[in-house]
C-alpha positions as semicolon CSV with decimal commas, in nm:
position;residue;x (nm);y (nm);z (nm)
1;X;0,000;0,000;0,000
2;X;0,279;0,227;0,086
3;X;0,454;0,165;-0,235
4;X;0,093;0,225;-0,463
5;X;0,015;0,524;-0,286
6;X;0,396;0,669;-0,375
7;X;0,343;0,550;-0,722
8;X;-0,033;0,784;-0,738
9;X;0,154;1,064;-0,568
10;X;0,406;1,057;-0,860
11;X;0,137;1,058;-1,122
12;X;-0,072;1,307;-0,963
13;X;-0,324;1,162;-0,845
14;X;-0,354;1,273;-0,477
15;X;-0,665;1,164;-0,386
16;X;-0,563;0,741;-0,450
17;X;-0,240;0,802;-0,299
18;X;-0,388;0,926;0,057
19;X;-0,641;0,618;0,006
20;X;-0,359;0,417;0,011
21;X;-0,097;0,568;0,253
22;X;-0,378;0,598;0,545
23;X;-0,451;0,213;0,451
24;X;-0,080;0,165;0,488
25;X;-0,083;0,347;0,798
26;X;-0,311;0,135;0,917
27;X;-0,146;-0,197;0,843
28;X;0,194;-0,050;1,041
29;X;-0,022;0,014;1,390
30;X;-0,178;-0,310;1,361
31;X;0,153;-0,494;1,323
32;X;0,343;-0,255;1,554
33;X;0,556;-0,120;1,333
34;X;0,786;0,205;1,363
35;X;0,978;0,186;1,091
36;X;0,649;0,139;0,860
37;X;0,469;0,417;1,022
38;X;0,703;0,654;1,062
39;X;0,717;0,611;0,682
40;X;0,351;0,593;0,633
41;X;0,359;0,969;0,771
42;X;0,630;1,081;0,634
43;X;0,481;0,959;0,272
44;X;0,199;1,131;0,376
45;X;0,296;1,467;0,448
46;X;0,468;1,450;0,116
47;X;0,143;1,416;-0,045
48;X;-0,019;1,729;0,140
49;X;0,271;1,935;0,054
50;X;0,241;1,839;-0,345
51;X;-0,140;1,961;-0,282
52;X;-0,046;2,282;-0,111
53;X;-0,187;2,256;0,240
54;X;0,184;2,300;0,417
55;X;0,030;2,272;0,752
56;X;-0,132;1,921;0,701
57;X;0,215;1,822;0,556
58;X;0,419;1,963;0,871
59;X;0,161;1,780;1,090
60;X;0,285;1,434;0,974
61;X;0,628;1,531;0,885
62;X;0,658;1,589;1,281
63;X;0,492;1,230;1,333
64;X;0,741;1,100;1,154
65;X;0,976;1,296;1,290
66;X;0,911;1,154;1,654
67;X;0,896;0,799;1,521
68;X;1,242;0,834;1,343
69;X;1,389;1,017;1,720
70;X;1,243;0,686;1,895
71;X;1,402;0,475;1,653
72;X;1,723;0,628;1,640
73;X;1,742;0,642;1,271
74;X;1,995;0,929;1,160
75;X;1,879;0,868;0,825
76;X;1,512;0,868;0,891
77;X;1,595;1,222;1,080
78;X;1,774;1,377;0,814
79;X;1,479;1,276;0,554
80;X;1,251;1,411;0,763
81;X;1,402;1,734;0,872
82;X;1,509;1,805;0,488
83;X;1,101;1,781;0,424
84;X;1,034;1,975;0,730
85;X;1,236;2,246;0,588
86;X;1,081;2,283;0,265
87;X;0,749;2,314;0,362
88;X;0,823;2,586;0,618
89;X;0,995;2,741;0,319
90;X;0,681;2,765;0,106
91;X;0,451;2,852;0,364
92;X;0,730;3,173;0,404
93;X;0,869;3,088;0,796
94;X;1,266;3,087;0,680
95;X;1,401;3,060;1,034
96;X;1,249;2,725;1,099
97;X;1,261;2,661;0,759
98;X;1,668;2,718;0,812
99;X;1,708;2,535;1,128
100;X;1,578;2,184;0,953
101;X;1,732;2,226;0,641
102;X;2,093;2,271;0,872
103;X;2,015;1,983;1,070
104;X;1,926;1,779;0,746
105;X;2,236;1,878;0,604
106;X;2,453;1,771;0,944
107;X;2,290;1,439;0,984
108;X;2,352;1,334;0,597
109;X;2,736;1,429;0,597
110;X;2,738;1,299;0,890
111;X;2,618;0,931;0,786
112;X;2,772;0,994;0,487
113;X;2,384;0,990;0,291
114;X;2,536;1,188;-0,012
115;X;2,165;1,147;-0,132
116;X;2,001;1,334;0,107
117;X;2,277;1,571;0,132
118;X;2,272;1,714;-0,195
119;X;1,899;1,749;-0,191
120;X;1,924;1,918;0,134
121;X;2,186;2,146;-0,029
122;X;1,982;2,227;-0,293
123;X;1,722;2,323;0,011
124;X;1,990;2,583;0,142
125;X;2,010;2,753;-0,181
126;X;1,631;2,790;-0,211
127;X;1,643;2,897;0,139
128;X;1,909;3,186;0,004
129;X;1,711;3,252;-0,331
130;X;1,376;3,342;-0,054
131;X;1,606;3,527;0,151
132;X;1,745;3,748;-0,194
133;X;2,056;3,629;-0,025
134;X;2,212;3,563;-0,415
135;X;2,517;3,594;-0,377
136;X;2,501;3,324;-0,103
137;X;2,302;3,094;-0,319
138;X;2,511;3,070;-0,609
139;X;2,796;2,937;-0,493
140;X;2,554;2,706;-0,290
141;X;2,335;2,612;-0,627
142;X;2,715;2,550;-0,811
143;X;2,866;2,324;-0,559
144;X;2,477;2,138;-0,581
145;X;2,494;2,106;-0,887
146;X;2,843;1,984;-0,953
147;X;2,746;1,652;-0,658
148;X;2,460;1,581;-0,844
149;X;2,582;1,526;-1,156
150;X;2,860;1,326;-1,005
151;X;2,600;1,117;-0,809
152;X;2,382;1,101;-1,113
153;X;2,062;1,286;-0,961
154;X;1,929;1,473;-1,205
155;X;1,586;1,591;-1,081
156;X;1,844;1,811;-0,816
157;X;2,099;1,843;-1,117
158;X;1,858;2,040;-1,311
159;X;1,669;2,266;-1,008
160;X;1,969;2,321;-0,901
161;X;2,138;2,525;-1,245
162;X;1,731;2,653;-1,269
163;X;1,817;2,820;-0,924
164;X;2,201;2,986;-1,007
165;X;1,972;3,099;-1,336
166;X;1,757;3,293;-1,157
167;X;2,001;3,424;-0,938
168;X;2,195;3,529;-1,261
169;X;1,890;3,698;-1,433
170;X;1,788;3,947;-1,097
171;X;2,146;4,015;-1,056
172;X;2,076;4,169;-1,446
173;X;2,335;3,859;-1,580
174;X;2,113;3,771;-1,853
175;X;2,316;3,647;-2,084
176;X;2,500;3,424;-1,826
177;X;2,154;3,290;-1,696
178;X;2,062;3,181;-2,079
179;X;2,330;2,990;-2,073
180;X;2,240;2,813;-1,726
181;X;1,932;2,769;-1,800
182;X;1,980;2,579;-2,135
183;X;2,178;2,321;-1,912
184;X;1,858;2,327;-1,688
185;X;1,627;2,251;-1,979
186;X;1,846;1,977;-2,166
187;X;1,870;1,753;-1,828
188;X;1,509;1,806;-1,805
189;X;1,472;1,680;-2,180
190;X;1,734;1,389;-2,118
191;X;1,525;1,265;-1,838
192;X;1,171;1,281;-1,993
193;X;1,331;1,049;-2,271
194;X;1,397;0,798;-2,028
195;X;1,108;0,755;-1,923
196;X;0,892;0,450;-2,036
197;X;0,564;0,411;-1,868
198;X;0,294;0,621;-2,044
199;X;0,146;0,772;-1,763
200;X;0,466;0,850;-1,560
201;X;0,582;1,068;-1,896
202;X;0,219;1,261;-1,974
203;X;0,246;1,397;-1,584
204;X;0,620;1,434;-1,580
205;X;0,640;1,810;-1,688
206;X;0,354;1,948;-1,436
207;X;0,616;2,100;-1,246
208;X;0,901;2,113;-1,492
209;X;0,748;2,390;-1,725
210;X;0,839;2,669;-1,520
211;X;1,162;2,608;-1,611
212;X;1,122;2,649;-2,058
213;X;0,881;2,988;-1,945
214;X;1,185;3,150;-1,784
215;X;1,408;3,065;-2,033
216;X;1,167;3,217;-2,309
217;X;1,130;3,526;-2,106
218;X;1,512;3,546;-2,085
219;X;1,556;3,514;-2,465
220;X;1,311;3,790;-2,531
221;X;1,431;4,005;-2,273
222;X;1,767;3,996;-2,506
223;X;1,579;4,013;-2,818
224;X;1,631;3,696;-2,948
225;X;1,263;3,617;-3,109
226;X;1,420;3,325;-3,297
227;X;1,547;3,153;-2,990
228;X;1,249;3,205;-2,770
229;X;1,010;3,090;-3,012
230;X;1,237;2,740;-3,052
231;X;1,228;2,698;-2,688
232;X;0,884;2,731;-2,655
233;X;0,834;2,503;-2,902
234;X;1,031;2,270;-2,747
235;X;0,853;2,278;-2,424
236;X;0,489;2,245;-2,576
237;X;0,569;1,924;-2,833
238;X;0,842;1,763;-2,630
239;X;0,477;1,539;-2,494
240;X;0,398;1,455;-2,842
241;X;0,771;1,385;-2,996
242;X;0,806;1,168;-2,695
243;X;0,500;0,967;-2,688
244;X;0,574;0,911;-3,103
245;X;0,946;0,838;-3,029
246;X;0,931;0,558;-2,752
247;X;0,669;0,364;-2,923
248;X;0,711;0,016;-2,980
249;X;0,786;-0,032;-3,361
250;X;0,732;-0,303;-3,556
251;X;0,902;-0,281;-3,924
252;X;0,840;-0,487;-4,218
253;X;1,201;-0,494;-4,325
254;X;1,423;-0,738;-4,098
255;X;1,713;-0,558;-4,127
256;X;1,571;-0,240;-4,069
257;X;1,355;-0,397;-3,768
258;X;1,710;-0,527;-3,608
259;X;1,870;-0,236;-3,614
260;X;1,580;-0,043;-3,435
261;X;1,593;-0,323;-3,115
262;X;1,965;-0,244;-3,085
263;X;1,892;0,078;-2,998
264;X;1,647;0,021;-2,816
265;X;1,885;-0,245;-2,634
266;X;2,153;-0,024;-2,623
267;X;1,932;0,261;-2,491
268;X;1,806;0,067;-2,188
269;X;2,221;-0,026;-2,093
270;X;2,325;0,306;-2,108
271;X;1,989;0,432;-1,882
272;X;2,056;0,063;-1,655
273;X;2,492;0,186;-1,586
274;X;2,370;0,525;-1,583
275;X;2,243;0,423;-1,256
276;X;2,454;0,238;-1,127
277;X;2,736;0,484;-1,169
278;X;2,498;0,680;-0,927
279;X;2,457;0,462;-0,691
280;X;2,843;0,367;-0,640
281;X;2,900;0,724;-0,681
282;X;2,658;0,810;-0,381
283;X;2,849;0,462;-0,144
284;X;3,197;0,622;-0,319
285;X;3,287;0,255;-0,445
286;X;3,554;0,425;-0,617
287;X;3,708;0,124;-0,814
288;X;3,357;0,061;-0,935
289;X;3,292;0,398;-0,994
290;X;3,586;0,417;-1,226
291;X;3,483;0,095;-1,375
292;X;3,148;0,198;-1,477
293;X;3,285;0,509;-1,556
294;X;3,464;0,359;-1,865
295;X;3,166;0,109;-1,988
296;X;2,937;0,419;-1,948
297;X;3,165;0,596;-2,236
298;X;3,179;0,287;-2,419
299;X;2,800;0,205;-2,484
300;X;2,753;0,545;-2,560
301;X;3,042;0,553;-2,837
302;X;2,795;0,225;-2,944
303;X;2,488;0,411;-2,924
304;X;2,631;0,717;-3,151
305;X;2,803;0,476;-3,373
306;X;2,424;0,301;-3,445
307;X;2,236;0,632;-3,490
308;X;2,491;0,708;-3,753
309;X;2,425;0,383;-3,909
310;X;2,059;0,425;-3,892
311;X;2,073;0,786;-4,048
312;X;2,281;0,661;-4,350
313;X;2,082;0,314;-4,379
314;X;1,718;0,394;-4,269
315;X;1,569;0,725;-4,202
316;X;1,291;0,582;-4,099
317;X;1,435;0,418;-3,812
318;X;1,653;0,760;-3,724
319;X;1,283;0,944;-3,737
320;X;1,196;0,722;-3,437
321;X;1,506;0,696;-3,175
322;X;1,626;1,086;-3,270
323;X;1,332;1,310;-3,256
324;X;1,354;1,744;-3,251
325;X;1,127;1,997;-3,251
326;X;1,015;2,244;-3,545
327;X;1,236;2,550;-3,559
328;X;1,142;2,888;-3,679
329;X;1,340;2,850;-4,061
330;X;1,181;2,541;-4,062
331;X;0,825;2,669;-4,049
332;X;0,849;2,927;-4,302
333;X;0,958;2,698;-4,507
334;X;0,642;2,522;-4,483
335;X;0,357;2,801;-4,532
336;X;0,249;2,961;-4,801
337;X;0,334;3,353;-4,854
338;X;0,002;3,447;-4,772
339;X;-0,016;3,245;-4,496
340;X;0,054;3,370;-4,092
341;X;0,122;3,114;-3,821
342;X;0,027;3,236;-3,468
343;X;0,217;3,074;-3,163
344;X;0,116;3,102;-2,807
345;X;0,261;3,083;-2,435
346;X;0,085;3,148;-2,125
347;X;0,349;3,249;-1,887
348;X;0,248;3,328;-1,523
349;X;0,202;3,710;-1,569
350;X;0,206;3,772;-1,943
351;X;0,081;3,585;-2,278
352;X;0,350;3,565;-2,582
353;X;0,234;3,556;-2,932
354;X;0,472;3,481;-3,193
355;X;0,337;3,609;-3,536
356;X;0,556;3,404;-3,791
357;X;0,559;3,474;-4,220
358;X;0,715;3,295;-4,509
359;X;0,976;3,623;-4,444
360;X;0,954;3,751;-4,081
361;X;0,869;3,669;-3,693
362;X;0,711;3,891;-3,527
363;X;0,633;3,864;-3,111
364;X;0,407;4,070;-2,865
365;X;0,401;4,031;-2,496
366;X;0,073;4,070;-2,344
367;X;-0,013;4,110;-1,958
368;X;-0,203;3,867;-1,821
369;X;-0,219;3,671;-1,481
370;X;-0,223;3,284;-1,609
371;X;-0,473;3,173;-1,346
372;X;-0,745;3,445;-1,431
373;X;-0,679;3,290;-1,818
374;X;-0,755;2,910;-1,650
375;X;-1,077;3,028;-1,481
376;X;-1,210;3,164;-1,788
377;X;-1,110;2,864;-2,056
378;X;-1,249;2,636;-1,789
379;X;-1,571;2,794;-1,726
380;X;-1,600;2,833;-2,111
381;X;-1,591;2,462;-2,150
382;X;-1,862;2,407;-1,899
383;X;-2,088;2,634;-2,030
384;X;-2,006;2,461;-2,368
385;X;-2,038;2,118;-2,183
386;X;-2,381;2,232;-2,037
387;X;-2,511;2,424;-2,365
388;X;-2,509;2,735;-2,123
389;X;-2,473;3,086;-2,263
390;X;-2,161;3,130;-2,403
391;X;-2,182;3,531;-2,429
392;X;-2,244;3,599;-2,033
């Protein structure tokens, strides 16, 4: 039950995922449990914080809390602080906020949980960012940053250069912060590639989009239309290019049909050493670390060497394993002279319309609070929905 209702939570589906944490819960009592229950609440409070009612979550993180204190668990403690922390953060009380984060951050280095350190690092530069403490949380969101890529944790890898970006961009570094941020948005691409089940990938950008908005904002801040529009593009098909890449295809040619499973094969190794490199990384195995180090380069030499084979042999094949989104040059190309394309993004505070011609783009920024624009689509389709007045 535990491990179902973690599953929900990660597809966004609160509602099953309390159903089956309290049930979980439940089970732990019954059997006497501590370790269970203390991570029945702590799985719990996670869900309340994902929903936005901080107080719920703090109420179970400090159940948790208590149960990991009577255990004795170090680890359990600097989990549970770390979570502690960020949900004082976003209801805006930094001083508690601070104290668990620093007490995360103790207890993992001094366990050694690499894991949980880095994520509470990336914490203490959040903590900075609320503070407008930047010049504190660079250097914090760098030295983040550079752990998890060596640990392989991408999820902090990527908030992490998202976080020295913004710090960049109010410090008036624009230019700099385009440049962090396109390292932000390629991990984020990377990882959504990996993923296989369906419903994992349609909910994996719900909280990842902030991150293409900024970058689009940045561009056009600079006045690069071109760019902006690109990225932008990027961010709205990446859904569709995915779900039409990592389809399982079945070719009529053998050859062509062989090919297409070796990358697929070799695809899967990289993804399968990929984590293991992380997880020796995190114990610092270093003779297996260096090890999978050097069959991490290899398979990927294979994997490059095979795409170039598929390009030159089957562009068919190469259509499916190396997919990229429309670029500006690339649309023109396809419309007629007389023809306008209109492009949209709803940012949180403005709406950006790219006008594009057979010779020209053309972009205007609109204010506009995104959540006002939700309301109004939404209550739109209901009256649609009920065949209600659509004028009122």
């Amino acid at each position: 039950y535990n491990t179902l209702g973690l599953i929900y939570w990660t597809l966004n589906d609160s509602p099953r995922a309390l159903t089956h944490l309290h049930r979980s819960l439940d089970l732990a009592k019954e059997i006497q449990s501590p370790l269970d229950i203390a991570s029945a609440y702590n799985n719990i409070g996670l869900v309340h914080r994902k929903d936005g009612d901080y107080e719920k979550s703090i109420e179970f993180f400090k159940k948790a809390l208590a149960k990991d204190i009577e255990l004795k668990s170090k680890w359990g403690q600097g989990y549970t602080h770390r979570n502690l922390g960020m949900s004082y953060l976003r209801l805006d009380r930094l001083e508690e906020a601070g104290t668990h984060i620093d007490q995360a951050i103790t207890l993992s280095r001094e366990i050694g949980n690499r894991t949980n350190l880095v994520k509470s690092m990336l914490e203490k530069g959040h903590l900075a960012l609320e503070r407008n403490q930047c010049d504190q949380a660079v250097p914090v969101f760098q030295e983040t940053s550079e752990l998890a890529d060596r640990l392989n944790i991408r999820e902090v890898q990527w908030r992490a250069l998202r976080g020295e970006g913004l710090c960049l961009a109010r410090g008036g570094q624009k230019s700099e912060a385009i440049e962090i941020y396109k390292q932000a948005v390629d991990i984020v691409d990377q990882m959504r590639a990996a993923i296989k089940v369906e419903e994992f990938q349609n909910g994996f950008l719900t909280d990842k989009q902030d991150v293409y908005k900024e970058l689009v904002l940045l561009f056009l801040d600079q006045g690069r239309i071109e760019e902006s529009f690109n990225y932008a593009e990027r961010a709205k098909s990446r859904s569709f290019i995915d779900l039409l890449g990592n389809q399982k295809v079945s070719l009529k040619d053998d050859v062509d049909q062989e090919l297409y499973d070796a990358l697929t094969e070799q695809k899967l190794k990289i993804q399968t050493t990929e984590e293991a490199l992380g997880v020796a990384r995190a114990k610092g195995e270093d003779p297996t670390v260096q090890r999978l180090s050097q069959q991490l380069i290899a398979e990927r030499n294979r994997y490059q060497d095979l795409l170039i084979q598929a390009k030159q042999e089957s562009p068919e094949i190469s259509s499916f394993v190396t997919v990229e989104t429309i670029t500006v040059e690339e649309v023109a190309e396809l419309i007629d002279e007389s023809v306008a394309l209109l492009e949209y993004l709803v940012t949180p505070e403005e709406l950006v319309t790219w006008v594009i011609t057979r010779g020209e783009i053309r972009v205007a920024r609109t204010p506009l609070v995104e959540n006002e624009l939700n309301a109004l689509v939404k209550d739109y389709r209901r009256r649609m929905q009920q065949l209600a007045p659509l004028e009122e």
